[in-house]
Coordinates of C-alpha atoms in Angstrom, one line a residue:
X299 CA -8.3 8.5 -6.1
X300 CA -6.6 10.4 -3.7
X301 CA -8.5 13.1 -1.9
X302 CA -7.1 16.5 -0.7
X303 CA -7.7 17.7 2.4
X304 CA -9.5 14.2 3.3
X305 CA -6.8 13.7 6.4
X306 CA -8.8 16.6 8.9
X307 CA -6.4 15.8 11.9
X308 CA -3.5 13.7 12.1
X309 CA -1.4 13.1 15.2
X310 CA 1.2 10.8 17.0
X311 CA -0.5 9.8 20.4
X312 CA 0.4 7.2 23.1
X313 CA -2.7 6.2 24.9
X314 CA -3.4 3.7 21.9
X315 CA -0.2 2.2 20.8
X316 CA -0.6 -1.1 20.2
X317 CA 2.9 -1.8 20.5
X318 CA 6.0 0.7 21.6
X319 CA 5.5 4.0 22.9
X320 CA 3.1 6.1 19.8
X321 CA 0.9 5.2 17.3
X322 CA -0.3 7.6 14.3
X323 CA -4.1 8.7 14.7
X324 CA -6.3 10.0 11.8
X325 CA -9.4 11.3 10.9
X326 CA -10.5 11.1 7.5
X327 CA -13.6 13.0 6.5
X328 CA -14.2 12.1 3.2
X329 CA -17.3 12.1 0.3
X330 CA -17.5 9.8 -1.9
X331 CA -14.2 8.5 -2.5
X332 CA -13.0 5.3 -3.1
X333 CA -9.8 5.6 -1.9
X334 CA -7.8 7.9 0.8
X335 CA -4.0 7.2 0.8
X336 CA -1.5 7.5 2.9
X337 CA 2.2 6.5 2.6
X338 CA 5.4 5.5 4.2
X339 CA 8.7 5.3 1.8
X340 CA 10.7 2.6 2.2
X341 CA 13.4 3.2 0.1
X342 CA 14.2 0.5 -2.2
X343 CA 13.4 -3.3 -1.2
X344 CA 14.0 -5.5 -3.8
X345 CA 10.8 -8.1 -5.0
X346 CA 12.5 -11.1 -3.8
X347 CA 10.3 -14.2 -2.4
X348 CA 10.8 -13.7 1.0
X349 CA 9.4 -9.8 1.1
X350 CA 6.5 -8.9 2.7
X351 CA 5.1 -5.9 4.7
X352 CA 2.8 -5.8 7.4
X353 CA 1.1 -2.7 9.4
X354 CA -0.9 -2.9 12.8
X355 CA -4.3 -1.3 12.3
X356 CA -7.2 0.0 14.6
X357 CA -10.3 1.9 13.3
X358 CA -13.9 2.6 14.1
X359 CA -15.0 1.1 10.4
X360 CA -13.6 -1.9 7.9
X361 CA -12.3 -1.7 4.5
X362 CA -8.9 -0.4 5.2
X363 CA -6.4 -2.2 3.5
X364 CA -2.5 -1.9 2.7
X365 CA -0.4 -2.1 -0.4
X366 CA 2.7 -2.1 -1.9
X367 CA 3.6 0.5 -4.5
X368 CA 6.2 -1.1 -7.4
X369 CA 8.7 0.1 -9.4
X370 CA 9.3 -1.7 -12.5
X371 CA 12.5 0.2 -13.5
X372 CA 12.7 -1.5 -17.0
X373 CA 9.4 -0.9 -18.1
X374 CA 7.9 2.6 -18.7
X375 CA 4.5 3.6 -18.9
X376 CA 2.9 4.5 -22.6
X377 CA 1.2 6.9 -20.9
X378 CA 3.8 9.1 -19.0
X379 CA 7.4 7.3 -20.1
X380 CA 8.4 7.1 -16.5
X381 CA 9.0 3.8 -14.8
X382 CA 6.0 2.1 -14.6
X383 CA 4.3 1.8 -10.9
X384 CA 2.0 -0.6 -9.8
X385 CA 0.4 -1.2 -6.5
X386 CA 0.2 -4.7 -5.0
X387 CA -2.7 -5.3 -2.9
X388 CA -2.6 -6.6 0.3
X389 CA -5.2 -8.2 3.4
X390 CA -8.1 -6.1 3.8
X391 CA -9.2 -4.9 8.0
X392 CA -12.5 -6.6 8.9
X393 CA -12.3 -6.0 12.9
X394 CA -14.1 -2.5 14.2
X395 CA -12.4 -1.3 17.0
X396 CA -9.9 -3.8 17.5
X397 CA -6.2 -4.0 16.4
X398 CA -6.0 -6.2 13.0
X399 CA -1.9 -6.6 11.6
X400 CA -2.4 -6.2 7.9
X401 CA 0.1 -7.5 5.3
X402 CA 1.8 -7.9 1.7
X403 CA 3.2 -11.2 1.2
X404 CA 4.0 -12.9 -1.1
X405 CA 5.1 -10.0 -3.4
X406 CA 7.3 -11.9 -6.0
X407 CA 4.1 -14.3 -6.9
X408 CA 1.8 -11.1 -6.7
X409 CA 4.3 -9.3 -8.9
X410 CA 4.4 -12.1 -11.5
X411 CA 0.7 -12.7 -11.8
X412 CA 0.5 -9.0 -12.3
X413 CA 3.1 -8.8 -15.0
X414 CA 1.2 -11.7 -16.6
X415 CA -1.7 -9.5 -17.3
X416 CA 0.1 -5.8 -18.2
X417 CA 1.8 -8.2 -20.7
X418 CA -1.9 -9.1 -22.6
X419 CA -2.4 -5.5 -21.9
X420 CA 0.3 -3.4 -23.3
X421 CA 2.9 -5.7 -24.7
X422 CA 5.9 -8.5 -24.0
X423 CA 8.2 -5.3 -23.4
X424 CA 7.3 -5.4 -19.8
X425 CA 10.2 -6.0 -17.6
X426 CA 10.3 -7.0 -13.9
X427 CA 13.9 -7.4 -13.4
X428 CA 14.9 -4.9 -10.8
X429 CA 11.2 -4.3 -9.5
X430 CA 11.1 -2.8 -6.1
X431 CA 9.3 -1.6 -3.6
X432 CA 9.5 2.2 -2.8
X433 CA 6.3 2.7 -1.0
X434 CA 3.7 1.0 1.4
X435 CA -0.1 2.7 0.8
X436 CA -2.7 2.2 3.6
X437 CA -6.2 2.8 1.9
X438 CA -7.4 4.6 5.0
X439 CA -11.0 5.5 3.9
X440 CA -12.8 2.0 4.6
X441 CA -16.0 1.1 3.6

C-alpha cells in the first residue's frame, strides 16, 4: 500500500553521505501502513543472471527493504490487460543507525521461481521472455 503524504520532508544533504558528496534524507510519518514506497526508474535492464541491484541504507528503525519492479511484456494482467508487473523482493535492513547496503540478486532465479507460481495461479500463458526491470522500490516505512 502506498500512502500519500507519508514522505513529510525529503531532502539531498551532505553531512551523512555514506559514500560521494549527498545522500537522500526522509521522514516518513505514517499510520498503520504496511508499506511506504519510494522509487528510482531504471529504465529497462534486462532479467539476465548476472543482474542485481543494491542501495546503501541508514535509518533510525529496521524493516526497510528494497525491490525490483518487473515487467513481463508478454504477459498481461486479467485484471487491468496491461503488462503484468511484479515486484521481486530483496535483503531486508536489520542495523539501527548504521549504514546497511541492501540488494536484489539473483533476479533471473527470483523471476523463475515467481513465474512458477503465477503459472498455478492464472495460467501456462505467462511469459517471461523479455522481463525487465524498470523500477527499484525501497519499502521505506520499517517495522
Amino acid at each position: 500500500m502506498d500512502i500519500a503524504g507519508a514522505v513529510k520532508e525529503h531532502a539531498r544533504i551532505t553531512k551523512e553521505a555514506f559514500a560521494g558528496r549527498q545522500c537522500e534524507w526522509l521522514r516518513v510519518v505514517s499510520r498503520g501502513a504496511a508499506a511506504v514506497y519510494v522509487s528510482h526508474n531504471v529504465g529497462r535492464a534486462r532479467v539476465i543472471p548476472e543482474l542485481a541491484a543494491s542501495v546503501w541504507v541508514k535509518s533510525d528503525r529496521p524493516g526497510l527493504q528494497l525491490f525490483a519492479r518487473v515487467v513481463l511484456p508478454r504477459t498481461n494482467d486479467p485484471r487491468s490487460q496491461t503488462p503484468l508487473l511484479l515486484r521481486l523482493e530483496g535483503t531486508i535492513y536489520t542495523q539501527p543507525g548504521r549504514w546497511q547496503q541492501l540488494r536484489v540478486e539473483k533476479l533471473n532465479a527470483l523471476l523463475l521461481r515467481r513465474i512458477q507460481g503465477l503459472r498455478l495461479q492464472i495460467g501456462p500463458q505467462v511469459d517471461g521472455r523479455e522481463a525487465y526491470v524498470d523500477q527499484l522500490l525501497l519499502n521505506v516505512h520499517g517495522g
